[in-house]
Coordinates of C-alpha atoms in Angstrom, one line a residue:
M1 CA 155.7 9.3 112.4
P2 CA 155.6 12.6 112.9
R3 CA 152.6 13.8 115.3
T4 CA 149.7 16.4 113.9
R5 CA 149.1 18.9 115.7
V6 CA 145.4 19.6 116.1
P7 CA 145.0 23.3 116.8
G8 CA 142.9 24.2 120.0
A9 CA 139.8 25.8 118.4
V10 CA 139.3 22.9 116.5
L11 CA 139.6 20.4 119.6
Q12 CA 137.1 22.5 121.6
A13 CA 134.8 22.7 118.8
G14 CA 134.8 18.7 118.3
C15 CA 134.6 18.3 122.2
L16 CA 131.6 20.8 122.5
G17 CA 130.1 18.7 119.3
A18 CA 130.2 15.6 121.1
L19 CA 129.1 16.9 124.0
C20 CA 126.3 18.9 122.3
L21 CA 125.4 15.3 120.4
A22 CA 125.5 13.5 124.0
L23 CA 123.1 16.1 125.7
A24 CA 120.6 15.7 122.5
A25 CA 120.6 12.2 123.1
G26 CA 119.9 12.2 126.6
A27 CA 117.3 14.5 126.2
G28 CA 115.8 12.7 123.6
R29 CA 116.0 9.5 126.3
A30 CA 114.7 11.1 128.5
A31 CA 111.3 12.4 126.5
E32 CA 111.1 9.2 125.9
Q33 CA 110.7 8.3 129.1
A34 CA 108.3 10.7 129.9
A35 CA 106.1 10.1 127.1
P36 CA 102.4 8.9 128.6
L37 CA 102.1 5.0 128.7
S38 CA 100.0 3.9 125.9
L39 CA 97.1 1.2 126.6
R40 CA 98.8 -1.3 124.1
Q41 CA 102.5 -0.7 125.6
A42 CA 100.7 -1.4 128.5
L43 CA 98.9 -4.5 127.6
E44 CA 102.0 -5.6 125.3
T45 CA 104.3 -5.4 128.8
A46 CA 101.2 -6.9 131.3
S47 CA 100.9 -10.1 128.5
A48 CA 104.7 -10.5 128.5
R49 CA 105.2 -11.0 132.3
D50 CA 101.4 -12.7 133.0
A51 CA 102.0 -15.9 134.8
G52 CA 98.5 -17.3 133.6
I53 CA 99.2 -16.4 129.8
S54 CA 102.6 -18.0 130.3
G55 CA 100.4 -21.0 131.4
N56 CA 98.7 -21.1 128.9
R57 CA 101.4 -21.0 126.4
Q58 CA 102.8 -24.1 127.7
K59 CA 99.2 -25.8 127.1
I60 CA 99.4 -24.8 123.6
A61 CA 103.1 -26.5 123.6
R62 CA 101.7 -29.4 125.2
Q63 CA 99.0 -30.0 123.0
T64 CA 101.3 -29.8 120.2
T65 CA 103.0 -32.5 121.7
N66 CA 99.9 -34.4 121.9
I67 CA 99.6 -34.3 118.2
Q68 CA 103.0 -35.7 117.5
S69 CA 102.4 -38.6 119.9
A70 CA 98.9 -39.4 118.4
K71 CA 100.8 -39.4 115.0
D72 CA 103.4 -41.9 115.8
A73 CA 100.6 -44.8 116.0
L74 CA 101.0 -44.3 112.3
R75 CA 105.1 -45.3 112.6
P76 CA 106.6 -48.5 112.9
S77 CA 107.3 -49.5 116.4
L78 CA 109.9 -51.6 117.8
A79 CA 110.0 -53.7 121.1
L80 CA 112.4 -55.6 122.6
A81 CA 112.1 -58.3 125.5
G82 CA 114.3 -60.7 127.3
D83 CA 112.7 -64.4 128.5
T84 CA 114.0 -67.7 129.2
T85 CA 112.4 -70.7 127.0
S86 CA 109.6 -72.5 128.5
V87 CA 110.8 -75.8 127.2
G88 CA 114.4 -77.4 126.9
D89 CA 117.1 -76.1 128.8
N90 CA 115.7 -72.7 129.4
I91 CA 118.2 -70.7 127.4
P92 CA 117.5 -66.8 127.7
V93 CA 116.2 -65.5 124.7
A94 CA 116.2 -61.8 123.1
T95 CA 113.3 -61.0 121.0
L96 CA 113.3 -58.0 118.6
T97 CA 109.8 -56.8 117.1
L98 CA 109.0 -54.8 114.7
S99 CA 105.8 -54.0 114.1
Q100 CA 103.8 -51.4 111.3
V101 CA 99.9 -51.2 111.5
L102 CA 98.5 -51.5 108.0
F103 CA 94.6 -50.5 109.2
D104 CA 92.9 -49.7 111.9
W105 CA 89.8 -48.4 110.6
G106 CA 90.7 -44.8 111.2
L107 CA 91.4 -45.3 114.8
A108 CA 95.0 -43.6 114.9
R109 CA 93.5 -40.8 112.6
S110 CA 90.3 -39.8 115.1
K111 CA 92.9 -39.5 118.1
I112 CA 95.2 -37.1 115.6
R113 CA 92.0 -35.2 114.9
S114 CA 91.3 -35.0 118.6
A115 CA 94.2 -33.9 119.7
S116 CA 94.7 -31.2 116.8
Q117 CA 91.0 -29.9 118.5
A118 CA 92.3 -30.4 121.9
R119 CA 95.0 -27.5 120.5
I120 CA 93.0 -25.3 119.1
K121 CA 90.7 -25.5 122.0
A122 CA 94.1 -24.5 124.0
V123 CA 94.8 -21.8 121.6
A124 CA 91.0 -20.2 122.0
D125 CA 91.8 -20.4 126.0
L126 CA 95.1 -18.4 125.2
K127 CA 92.8 -15.6 123.5
S128 CA 90.4 -15.6 126.5
A129 CA 93.1 -14.9 129.1
V130 CA 94.8 -12.3 127.1
E131 CA 91.0 -10.3 126.4
D132 CA 90.6 -10.8 130.4
L133 CA 94.1 -8.9 131.1
A134 CA 93.5 -6.5 128.3
L135 CA 89.8 -5.8 129.9
N136 CA 91.7 -5.5 133.3
V137 CA 94.3 -3.1 132.2
A138 CA 91.7 -0.9 130.0
N139 CA 89.4 -0.9 132.7
L140 CA 91.9 0.9 135.0
Y141 CA 92.9 3.3 131.8
I142 CA 89.6 4.1 132.0
E143 CA 89.2 4.9 136.0
V144 CA 92.4 7.2 135.5
A145 CA 90.9 9.1 132.5
I146 CA 87.6 9.4 134.5
D147 CA 89.2 10.5 137.5
K148 CA 91.3 13.4 135.8
I149 CA 87.9 14.1 134.0
K150 CA 86.4 14.8 137.4
L151 CA 89.4 16.4 139.0
R152 CA 89.3 19.1 136.7
K153 CA 85.7 19.4 137.3
T154 CA 85.8 19.6 140.6
Q155 CA 88.8 21.8 140.9
D156 CA 86.3 24.6 138.8
Y157 CA 84.0 23.9 141.1
L158 CA 86.7 24.6 144.3
E159 CA 87.8 27.7 142.3
F160 CA 84.1 28.9 142.2
A161 CA 83.2 28.3 145.7
Q162 CA 86.2 30.1 146.7
R163 CA 84.9 33.2 144.9
I164 CA 81.6 32.7 146.4
E165 CA 84.0 32.7 149.9
K166 CA 85.4 35.7 149.0
V167 CA 82.5 37.8 148.1
S168 CA 80.7 36.9 151.1
N169 CA 83.7 38.1 153.3
R170 CA 83.0 41.3 151.8
R171 CA 79.6 41.3 152.2
V172 CA 80.0 40.5 155.8
T173 CA 82.4 43.1 156.4
A174 CA 79.9 45.7 154.8
G175 CA 77.5 44.6 157.3
A176 CA 75.5 43.2 154.3
A177 CA 75.1 39.7 156.1
D178 CA 76.0 37.6 159.1
R179 CA 78.7 35.5 159.4
S180 CA 76.6 32.8 158.7
E181 CA 77.3 33.2 155.1
I182 CA 81.1 32.6 155.6
A183 CA 80.5 29.5 156.8
R184 CA 78.2 28.2 154.9
A185 CA 80.5 29.0 151.8
R186 CA 83.3 27.5 153.3
L187 CA 81.3 24.5 154.0
E188 CA 81.5 24.2 150.2
V189 CA 85.0 24.8 149.7
A190 CA 86.1 22.0 152.2
R191 CA 83.4 19.8 150.5
A192 CA 85.2 20.4 147.0
Q193 CA 88.7 20.0 148.7
D194 CA 87.6 16.8 149.9
Q195 CA 86.0 15.6 146.7
I196 CA 89.3 16.4 145.2
A197 CA 91.4 14.1 147.5
Q198 CA 88.9 11.2 147.2
L199 CA 89.3 11.6 143.5
D200 CA 93.1 11.8 143.3
S201 CA 93.3 9.1 146.0
D202 CA 91.1 6.9 143.5
R203 CA 93.7 7.6 140.8
Q204 CA 96.7 7.0 142.5
T205 CA 95.3 3.5 143.4
A206 CA 94.6 2.7 140.0
M207 CA 97.8 3.5 138.9
T208 CA 99.5 1.1 141.6
E209 CA 97.2 -1.5 139.9
L210 CA 98.8 -0.9 136.5
E211 CA 102.5 -0.7 138.0
F212 CA 101.5 -4.4 139.3
Y213 CA 100.3 -5.4 136.1
T214 CA 103.7 -3.5 134.0
G215 CA 105.9 -4.2 136.4
Q216 CA 107.1 -0.7 136.5
P217 CA 107.2 2.4 137.6
V218 CA 104.1 4.3 135.8
A219 CA 104.3 8.1 135.9
E220 CA 101.9 9.3 133.3
I221 CA 99.3 7.2 130.7
G222 CA 97.8 8.3 127.8
P223 CA 93.7 8.2 127.1
P224 CA 92.5 4.9 126.3
P225 CA 91.2 4.8 122.7
A226 CA 87.7 4.6 121.3
L227 CA 86.8 1.2 119.1
S228 CA 83.9 2.4 117.6
V229 CA 82.0 -0.5 118.4
T230 CA 78.2 1.0 116.9
R231 CA 80.4 1.4 113.9
R232 CA 81.9 -2.2 113.5
F233 CA 78.9 -4.3 114.7
K234 CA 76.2 -2.0 113.0
S235 CA 75.2 -5.0 110.8
S236 CA 73.5 -8.6 111.7
A237 CA 75.9 -9.8 109.2
A238 CA 79.0 -8.4 111.2
V239 CA 77.5 -9.4 115.0
I240 CA 77.1 -13.1 113.4
R241 CA 80.6 -12.9 112.1
A242 CA 82.1 -11.3 115.0
A243 CA 80.1 -14.2 117.5
M244 CA 81.7 -16.9 115.5
N245 CA 85.2 -15.7 115.4
A246 CA 85.0 -15.4 119.7
P247 CA 87.3 -17.5 121.6
D248 CA 84.5 -19.0 123.3
Y249 CA 82.3 -20.4 120.3
L250 CA 86.0 -21.7 118.8
S251 CA 86.1 -23.7 121.8
A252 CA 82.6 -24.8 122.0
K253 CA 83.2 -25.1 118.2
A254 CA 86.5 -27.9 119.1
E255 CA 84.6 -29.4 121.6
V256 CA 82.3 -30.4 118.9
Q257 CA 85.3 -32.0 116.8
I258 CA 86.8 -33.6 119.5
A259 CA 83.3 -35.2 120.7
A260 CA 83.0 -36.4 117.1
A261 CA 86.5 -37.9 116.9
A262 CA 85.4 -40.2 120.2
V263 CA 82.6 -41.6 118.5
D264 CA 85.2 -42.1 115.3
T265 CA 87.4 -43.8 118.1
A266 CA 85.0 -45.8 119.7
R267 CA 83.7 -47.3 116.2
A268 CA 87.1 -48.1 115.4
S269 CA 87.9 -49.7 118.7
R270 CA 85.2 -52.4 117.9
K271 CA 87.2 -53.5 114.8
P272 CA 90.6 -55.4 114.6
K273 CA 93.4 -53.9 113.6
I274 CA 95.7 -55.5 111.2
I275 CA 99.4 -55.4 111.8
L276 CA 102.5 -56.3 109.7
K277 CA 105.1 -57.6 112.3
A278 CA 108.7 -58.9 111.9
V279 CA 110.0 -60.7 114.8
G280 CA 113.6 -62.2 115.5
L281 CA 115.1 -64.2 118.2
Q282 CA 118.4 -64.6 119.2
E283 CA 119.5 -67.0 122.2
L284 CA 121.6 -65.2 124.8
D285 CA 123.8 -68.3 126.1
G286 CA 127.0 -67.8 123.5
G287 CA 125.6 -70.1 121.2
H288 CA 124.6 -69.0 117.6
G289 CA 120.7 -70.3 117.9
T290 CA 118.3 -67.7 115.9
S291 CA 115.1 -67.7 114.3
A292 CA 113.3 -64.9 112.5
S293 CA 109.6 -64.6 111.3
I294 CA 107.3 -62.2 109.1
G295 CA 103.5 -62.0 108.7
I296 CA 100.6 -60.1 109.4
T297 CA 98.4 -60.5 112.9
T298 CA 95.1 -59.3 114.1
S299 CA 93.6 -58.3 117.3
L300 CA 90.5 -58.0 119.1
S301 CA 89.3 -57.5 122.2
F302 CA 86.1 -57.0 123.7
D303 CA 84.5 -56.3 127.2
A304 CA 81.1 -56.3 128.2
G305 CA 80.8 -52.6 127.3
N306 CA 82.0 -52.7 124.0
L307 CA 79.7 -55.9 122.7
A308 CA 77.0 -53.8 124.1
G309 CA 78.0 -50.8 122.1
R310 CA 77.9 -48.3 124.9
G311 CA 81.2 -46.8 124.4
V312 CA 80.3 -45.7 120.9
Q313 CA 76.8 -44.7 122.5
G314 CA 78.0 -42.6 125.4
A315 CA 80.3 -40.9 122.4
R316 CA 77.3 -40.1 120.3
Q317 CA 75.4 -38.4 123.6
D318 CA 78.3 -36.4 124.3
L319 CA 78.6 -34.9 120.9
A320 CA 74.7 -34.3 120.9
A321 CA 76.0 -32.3 124.2
A322 CA 78.2 -30.6 122.4
K323 CA 76.5 -29.3 119.3
A324 CA 74.2 -28.1 121.9
N325 CA 76.5 -26.3 124.0
Q326 CA 77.9 -24.8 120.7
L327 CA 74.4 -23.1 119.6
A328 CA 74.0 -22.2 122.9
V329 CA 77.3 -20.0 122.9
E330 CA 76.6 -18.4 119.6
R331 CA 73.5 -17.5 120.4
K332 CA 74.5 -15.8 123.7
L333 CA 77.1 -14.3 122.1
Q334 CA 75.1 -13.0 119.3
N335 CA 72.4 -11.3 122.1
Q336 CA 75.4 -9.9 124.5
L337 CA 76.8 -8.4 121.4
R338 CA 73.4 -6.5 119.7
T339 CA 72.6 -5.6 123.7
Y340 CA 76.0 -3.9 124.1
V341 CA 75.3 -2.1 120.8
S342 CA 71.8 -0.7 121.9
Q343 CA 73.1 0.2 125.7
I344 CA 76.2 2.4 123.6
Q345 CA 73.7 4.0 121.2
S346 CA 71.1 4.7 124.2
L347 CA 74.4 6.0 126.5
A348 CA 75.3 8.5 123.4
T349 CA 72.3 10.2 123.3
T350 CA 71.8 10.3 127.1
E351 CA 75.0 12.1 126.5
Q352 CA 74.1 14.6 124.0
A353 CA 71.1 15.6 126.1
Q354 CA 73.6 16.0 129.1
S355 CA 75.2 18.4 127.2
A356 CA 72.5 20.5 126.2
Q357 CA 71.6 20.3 129.9
L358 CA 75.4 21.6 130.7
T359 CA 75.0 24.5 128.4
Q360 CA 72.1 26.0 130.3
A361 CA 73.2 25.1 133.7
E362 CA 76.6 27.2 133.1
A363 CA 74.7 30.3 131.6
V364 CA 72.7 30.1 135.4
R365 CA 75.6 29.7 137.5
Q366 CA 77.3 32.5 135.4
V367 CA 74.5 35.4 136.3
Y368 CA 73.6 34.0 139.7
E369 CA 77.4 34.5 140.8
Q370 CA 77.0 38.2 138.8
Q371 CA 73.9 39.1 140.6
F372 CA 75.3 37.5 144.2
T373 CA 78.6 39.8 143.8
G374 CA 76.0 42.6 142.8
G375 CA 74.0 41.7 146.0
Q376 CA 71.1 41.1 143.5
R377 CA 70.7 37.2 145.0
E378 CA 70.9 35.4 147.8
L379 CA 74.2 32.8 148.7
V380 CA 71.8 29.6 148.6
D381 CA 70.8 30.7 145.1
V382 CA 74.1 30.7 143.9
L383 CA 75.3 27.6 145.6
T384 CA 72.3 25.6 144.3
A385 CA 73.3 26.6 140.8
G386 CA 76.8 26.1 141.3
R387 CA 76.4 22.6 142.4
D388 CA 73.4 22.0 139.7
L389 CA 76.1 22.6 137.1
Y390 CA 78.7 20.3 139.0
D391 CA 76.3 17.4 139.9
A392 CA 75.3 18.0 136.3
Q393 CA 79.1 17.5 134.7
I394 CA 79.4 14.7 137.1
D395 CA 76.8 12.9 135.7
E396 CA 77.9 13.6 132.2
T397 CA 81.2 12.0 132.7
D398 CA 79.7 9.2 134.4
T399 CA 77.8 8.4 131.1
F400 CA 80.8 9.0 129.3
S401 CA 82.7 6.6 131.6
Q402 CA 79.7 3.7 131.2
R403 CA 79.2 3.8 127.2
L404 CA 83.3 3.8 127.0
K405 CA 83.6 0.3 129.3
T406 CA 80.3 -1.0 127.6
E407 CA 82.3 -0.5 124.3
Y408 CA 85.3 -1.9 125.8
E409 CA 83.0 -4.8 127.3
A410 CA 81.2 -5.7 123.3
A411 CA 84.7 -6.2 122.5
H412 CA 86.2 -8.6 125.0
A413 CA 83.1 -10.6 125.0
V414 CA 83.8 -11.4 121.2
G415 CA 87.6 -11.8 121.6
M416 CA 88.4 -8.3 119.7
L417 CA 89.7 -6.2 122.4
G418 CA 93.4 -7.0 122.4
S419 CA 93.7 -6.8 118.6
L420 CA 91.4 -3.6 118.9
I421 CA 93.6 -2.1 121.2
I422 CA 97.0 -3.2 119.6
A423 CA 95.8 -1.6 116.0
S424 CA 95.1 1.8 117.6
G425 CA 98.2 1.7 118.7
K426 CA 99.6 1.5 115.7
R427 CA 97.3 4.4 114.1
N428 CA 98.4 6.5 116.7

């Protein structure tokens, strides 16, 4: 075939286009990698690699197997045995027995119900493990976010202290003040620098812990989402509903069902089973001696405890204890959630008051700094005003941190933290 010559300009344009596409793709990947790691992403990654959560998943699988094992009691069973006859020529005989339970007074089904509830409890335990992990990771996100805010406020205070130091230098040079004023201003600068170093160290420590949970380097993280707990649980009905869907409550409820099934098991164990059996025998000496039979059998064995009914009595006591524990868990969860909501509302009110104080403190510092620069105010006055503003800013930040952590603890208490974090990530 004749070769088609491609013009040089077209070839160059094609190469340039391919290069641009490659650069654009690389830039897109770099931008994706540089994007802050959201709390949702961190939680998904951490839960996928957490050994404790993996162990809980295996427990659920084991309980699923237990359910199937309990159901096997309703299916036919096969038994094979070999022995020698006790009379005659002691000929070895193989016995094949096929059995099917016809009626057991609900014994097998009570065991199936117990195994099913045990699986529900294992699922609740898994949910609790995920919630604990979510709270640990979320607290680290909150710590990093709060440290960032404090770093900005401390940097602002450092810049203020450095401005005051420069003014003090000019005052000493002009003979308007002695050198002790410079030393006092430099002390405040050193304090601010030390605080910045401490906050940065705390932030790095939290980031290192995040790397442990996610199993990968974390350069930057996104802000922790607001959960709006007071809006979600503003009514008593919402509090009760949340408490009754909490993992702790579901686990306690499953314990009640397991105890109730144990009562049925104890009752059924005191009654005879009705079993259909088919038995076949084959002599193993090379002869042709065989026999077969089919019939219905029943059996019942009693020990002293069964005769006295202590098995049923003990099972009923376990059931009463499980019901009492379920009620206690329900009341505890409702009380915790209502307390958390009250604390969040109180902290929000405190934040508003602190915000109003900050406006006034900032105005006072600004005026005092201007007066100090003009020689109308003493150093101690302007430093006190600056320090008061900085302390008020830190107090407001601490209140915000406490409110945010309380919101997360409230959601964690009723097993909603993980789902709320995932939902907030999808909205974003």
